[in-house]
Short mmCIF file of C-alpha atoms in Angstrom, two decimals:
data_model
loop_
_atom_site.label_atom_id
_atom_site.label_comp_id
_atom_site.label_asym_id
_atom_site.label_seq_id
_atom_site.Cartn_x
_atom_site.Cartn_y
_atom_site.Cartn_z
CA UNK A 1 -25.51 -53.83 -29.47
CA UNK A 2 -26.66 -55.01 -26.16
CA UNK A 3 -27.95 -58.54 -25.31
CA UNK A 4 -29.41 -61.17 -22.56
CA UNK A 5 -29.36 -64.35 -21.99
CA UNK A 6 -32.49 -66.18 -20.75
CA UNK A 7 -33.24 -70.16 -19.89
CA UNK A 8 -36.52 -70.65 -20.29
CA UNK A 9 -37.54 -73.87 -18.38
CA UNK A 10 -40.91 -75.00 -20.71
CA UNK A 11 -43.53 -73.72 -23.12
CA UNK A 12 -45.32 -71.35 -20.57
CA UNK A 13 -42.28 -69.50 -19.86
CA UNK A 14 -41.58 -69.07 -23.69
CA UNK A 15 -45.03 -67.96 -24.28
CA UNK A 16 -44.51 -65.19 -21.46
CA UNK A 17 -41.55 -64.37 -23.31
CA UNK A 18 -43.14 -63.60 -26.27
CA UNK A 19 -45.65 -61.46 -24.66
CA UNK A 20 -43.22 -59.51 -22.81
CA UNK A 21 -41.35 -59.33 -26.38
CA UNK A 22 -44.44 -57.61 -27.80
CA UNK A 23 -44.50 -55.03 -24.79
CA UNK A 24 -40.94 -53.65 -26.01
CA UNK A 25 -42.05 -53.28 -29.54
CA UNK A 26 -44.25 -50.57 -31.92
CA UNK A 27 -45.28 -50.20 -35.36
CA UNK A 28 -42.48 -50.91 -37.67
CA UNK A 29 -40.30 -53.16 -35.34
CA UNK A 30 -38.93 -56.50 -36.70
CA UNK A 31 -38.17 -59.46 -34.52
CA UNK A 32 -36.04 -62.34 -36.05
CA UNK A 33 -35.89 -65.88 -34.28
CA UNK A 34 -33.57 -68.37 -35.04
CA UNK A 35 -33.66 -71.73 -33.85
CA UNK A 36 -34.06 -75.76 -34.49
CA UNK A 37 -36.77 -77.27 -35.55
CA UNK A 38 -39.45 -77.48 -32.75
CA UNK A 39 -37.21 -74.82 -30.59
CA UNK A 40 -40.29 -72.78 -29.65
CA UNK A 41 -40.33 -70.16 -32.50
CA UNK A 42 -44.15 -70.43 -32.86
CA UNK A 43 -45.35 -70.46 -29.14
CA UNK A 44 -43.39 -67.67 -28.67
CA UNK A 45 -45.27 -65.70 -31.50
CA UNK A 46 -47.98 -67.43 -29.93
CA UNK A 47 -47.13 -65.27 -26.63
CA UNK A 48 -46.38 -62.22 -28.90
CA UNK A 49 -49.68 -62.24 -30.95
CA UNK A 50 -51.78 -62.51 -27.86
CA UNK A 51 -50.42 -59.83 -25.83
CA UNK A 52 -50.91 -57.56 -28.91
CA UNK A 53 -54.05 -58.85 -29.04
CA UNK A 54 -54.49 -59.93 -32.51
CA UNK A 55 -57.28 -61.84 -34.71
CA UNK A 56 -56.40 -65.38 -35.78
CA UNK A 57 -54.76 -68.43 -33.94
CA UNK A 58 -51.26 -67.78 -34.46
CA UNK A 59 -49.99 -70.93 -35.86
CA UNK A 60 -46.44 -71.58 -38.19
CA UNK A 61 -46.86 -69.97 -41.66
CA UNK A 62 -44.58 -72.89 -42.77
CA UNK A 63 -46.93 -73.24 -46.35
CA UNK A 64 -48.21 -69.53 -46.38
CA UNK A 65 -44.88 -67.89 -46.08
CA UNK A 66 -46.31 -65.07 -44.46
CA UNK A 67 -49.45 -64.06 -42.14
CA UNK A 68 -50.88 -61.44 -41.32
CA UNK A 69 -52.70 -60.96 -38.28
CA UNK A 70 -54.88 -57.61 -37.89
CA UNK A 71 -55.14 -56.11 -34.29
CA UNK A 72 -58.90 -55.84 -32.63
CA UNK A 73 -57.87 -52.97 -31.13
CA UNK A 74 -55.98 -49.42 -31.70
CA UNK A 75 -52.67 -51.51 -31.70
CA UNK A 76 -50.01 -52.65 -34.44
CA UNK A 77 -50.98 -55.90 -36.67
CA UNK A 78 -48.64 -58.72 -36.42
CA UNK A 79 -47.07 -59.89 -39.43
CA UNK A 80 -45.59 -63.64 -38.90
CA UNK A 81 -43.06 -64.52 -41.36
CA UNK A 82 -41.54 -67.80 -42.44
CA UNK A 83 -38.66 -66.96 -44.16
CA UNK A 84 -37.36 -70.86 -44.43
CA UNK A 85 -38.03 -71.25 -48.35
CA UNK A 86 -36.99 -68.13 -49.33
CA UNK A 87 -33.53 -67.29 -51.20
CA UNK A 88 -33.26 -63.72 -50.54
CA UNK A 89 -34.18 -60.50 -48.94
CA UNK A 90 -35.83 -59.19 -52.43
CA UNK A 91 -38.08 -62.46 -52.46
CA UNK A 92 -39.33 -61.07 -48.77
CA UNK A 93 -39.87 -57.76 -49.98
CA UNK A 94 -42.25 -59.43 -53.28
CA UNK A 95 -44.59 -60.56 -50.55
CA UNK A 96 -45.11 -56.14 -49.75
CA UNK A 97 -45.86 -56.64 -46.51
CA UNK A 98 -47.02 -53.65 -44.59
CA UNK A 99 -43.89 -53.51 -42.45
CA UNK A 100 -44.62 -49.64 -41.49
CA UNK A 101 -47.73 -50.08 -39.39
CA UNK A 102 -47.13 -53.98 -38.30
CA UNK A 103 -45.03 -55.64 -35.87
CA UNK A 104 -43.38 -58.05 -37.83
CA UNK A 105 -42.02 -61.50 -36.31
CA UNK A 106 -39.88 -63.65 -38.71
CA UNK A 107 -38.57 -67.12 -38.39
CA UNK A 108 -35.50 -67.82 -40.25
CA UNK A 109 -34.72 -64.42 -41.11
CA UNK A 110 -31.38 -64.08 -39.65
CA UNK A 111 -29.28 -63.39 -43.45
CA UNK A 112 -32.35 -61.01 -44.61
CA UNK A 113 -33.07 -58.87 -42.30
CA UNK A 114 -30.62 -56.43 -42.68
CA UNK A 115 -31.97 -55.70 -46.02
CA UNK A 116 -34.89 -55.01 -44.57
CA UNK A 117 -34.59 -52.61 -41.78
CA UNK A 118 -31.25 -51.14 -39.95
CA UNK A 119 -32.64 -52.00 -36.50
CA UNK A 120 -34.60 -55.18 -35.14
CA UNK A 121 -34.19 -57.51 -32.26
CA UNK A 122 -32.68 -60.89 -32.85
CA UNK A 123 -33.45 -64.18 -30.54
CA UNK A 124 -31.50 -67.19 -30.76
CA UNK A 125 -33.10 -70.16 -29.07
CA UNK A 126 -30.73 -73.06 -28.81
CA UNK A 127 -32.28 -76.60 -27.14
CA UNK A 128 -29.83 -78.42 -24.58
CA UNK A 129 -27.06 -80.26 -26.71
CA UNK A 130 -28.13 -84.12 -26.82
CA UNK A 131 -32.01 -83.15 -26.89
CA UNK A 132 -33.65 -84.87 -29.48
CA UNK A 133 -36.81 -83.58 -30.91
CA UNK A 134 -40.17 -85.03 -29.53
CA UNK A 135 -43.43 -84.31 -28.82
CA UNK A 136 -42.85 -82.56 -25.13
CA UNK A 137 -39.61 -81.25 -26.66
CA UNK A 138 -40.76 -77.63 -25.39
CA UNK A 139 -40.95 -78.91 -21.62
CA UNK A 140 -36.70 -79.15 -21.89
CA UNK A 141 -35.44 -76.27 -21.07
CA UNK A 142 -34.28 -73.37 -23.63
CA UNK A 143 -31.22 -71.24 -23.84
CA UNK A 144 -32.84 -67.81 -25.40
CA UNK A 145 -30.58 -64.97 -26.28
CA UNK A 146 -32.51 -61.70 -27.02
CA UNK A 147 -29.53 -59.19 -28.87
CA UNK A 148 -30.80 -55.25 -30.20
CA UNK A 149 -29.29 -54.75 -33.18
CA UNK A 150 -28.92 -51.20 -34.37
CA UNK A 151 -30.60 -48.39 -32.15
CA UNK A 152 -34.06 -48.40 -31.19
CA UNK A 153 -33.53 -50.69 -27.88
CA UNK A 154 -32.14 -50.17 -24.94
CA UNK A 155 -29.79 -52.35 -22.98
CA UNK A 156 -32.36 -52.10 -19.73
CA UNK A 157 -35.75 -52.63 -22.06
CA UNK A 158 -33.81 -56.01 -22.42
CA UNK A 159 -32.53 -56.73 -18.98
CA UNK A 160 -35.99 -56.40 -17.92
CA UNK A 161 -37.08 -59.84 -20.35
CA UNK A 162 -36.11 -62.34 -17.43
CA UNK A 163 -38.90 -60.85 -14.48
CA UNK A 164 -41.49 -61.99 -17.16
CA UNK A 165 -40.23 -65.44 -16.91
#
């Protein structure tokens, strides 16, 4: 398992992040993000879904659980999960979601994950201690810590994460 450790100063910089994210990734890769509330899970799909140039404003699937998002060109779609209400892994899998041919991104996925796949980048996004959410929350900066999990990355794919920020 390799990892990196990122602070990423405001919402531009997370949305770069996300699109450099998306460069590292193919069909079949999962992404998990953990964080608060308002930590910057969505504008960095946001990044994500643009640089695989998707359909669709990529917005929190909060209510819809899960969206998919088809790509307007020869790439992968991107699948956006919200994994918040959901009790288990097997509840995930009821949704059968093309995982095979998508990139899928899902927030709050952290304890089902590994029931989906054996291999998946995780990023933790932690806010300053003492930040309280508000409306510029995102302009604070951001702790991010990318970690490979199983073997499809390589330590230098993620040392590579910061020159995008």
């Amino acid at each position: 398992m390799s990892e990196v450790q990122l602070t990423v100063a405001d919402s531009a910089a997370m949305h770069r992040l996300g699109a450099a994210l998306a460069q590292l990734c193919e069909a079949g890769d999962v992404v998990v993000l953990t964080g608060e509330l308002g930590a910057g899970k969505t504008t960095l799909t946001r990044g994500f879904g643009e640089a695989l140039d998707v359909r669709g404003t990529v917005a929190s699937p909060t209510f819809v659980i899960a969206r998919t998002h088809p790509a307007l060109g020869d790439g992968p779609a991107l699948i956006h999960v919200d994994a918040y209400r959901l009790s288990s892994a097997l509840e995930l899998d009821d949704l059968d979601l093309d995982l095979d041919t998508s990139i899928t991104v899902i927030e709050w996925g952290a304890e089902m994950v590994s029931a989906l796949t054996d291999s998946w980048l995780e990023v933790l996004i932690e806010r300053p201690t003492g930040t309280p959410a508000a409306a510029d929350e995102l302009e604070q900066p951001r702790l991010v810590t990318v970690r490979a999990v199983g073997g499809r990355w390589q330590p230098a794919q993620l040392a590579g994460l910061s020159a995008a920020l």
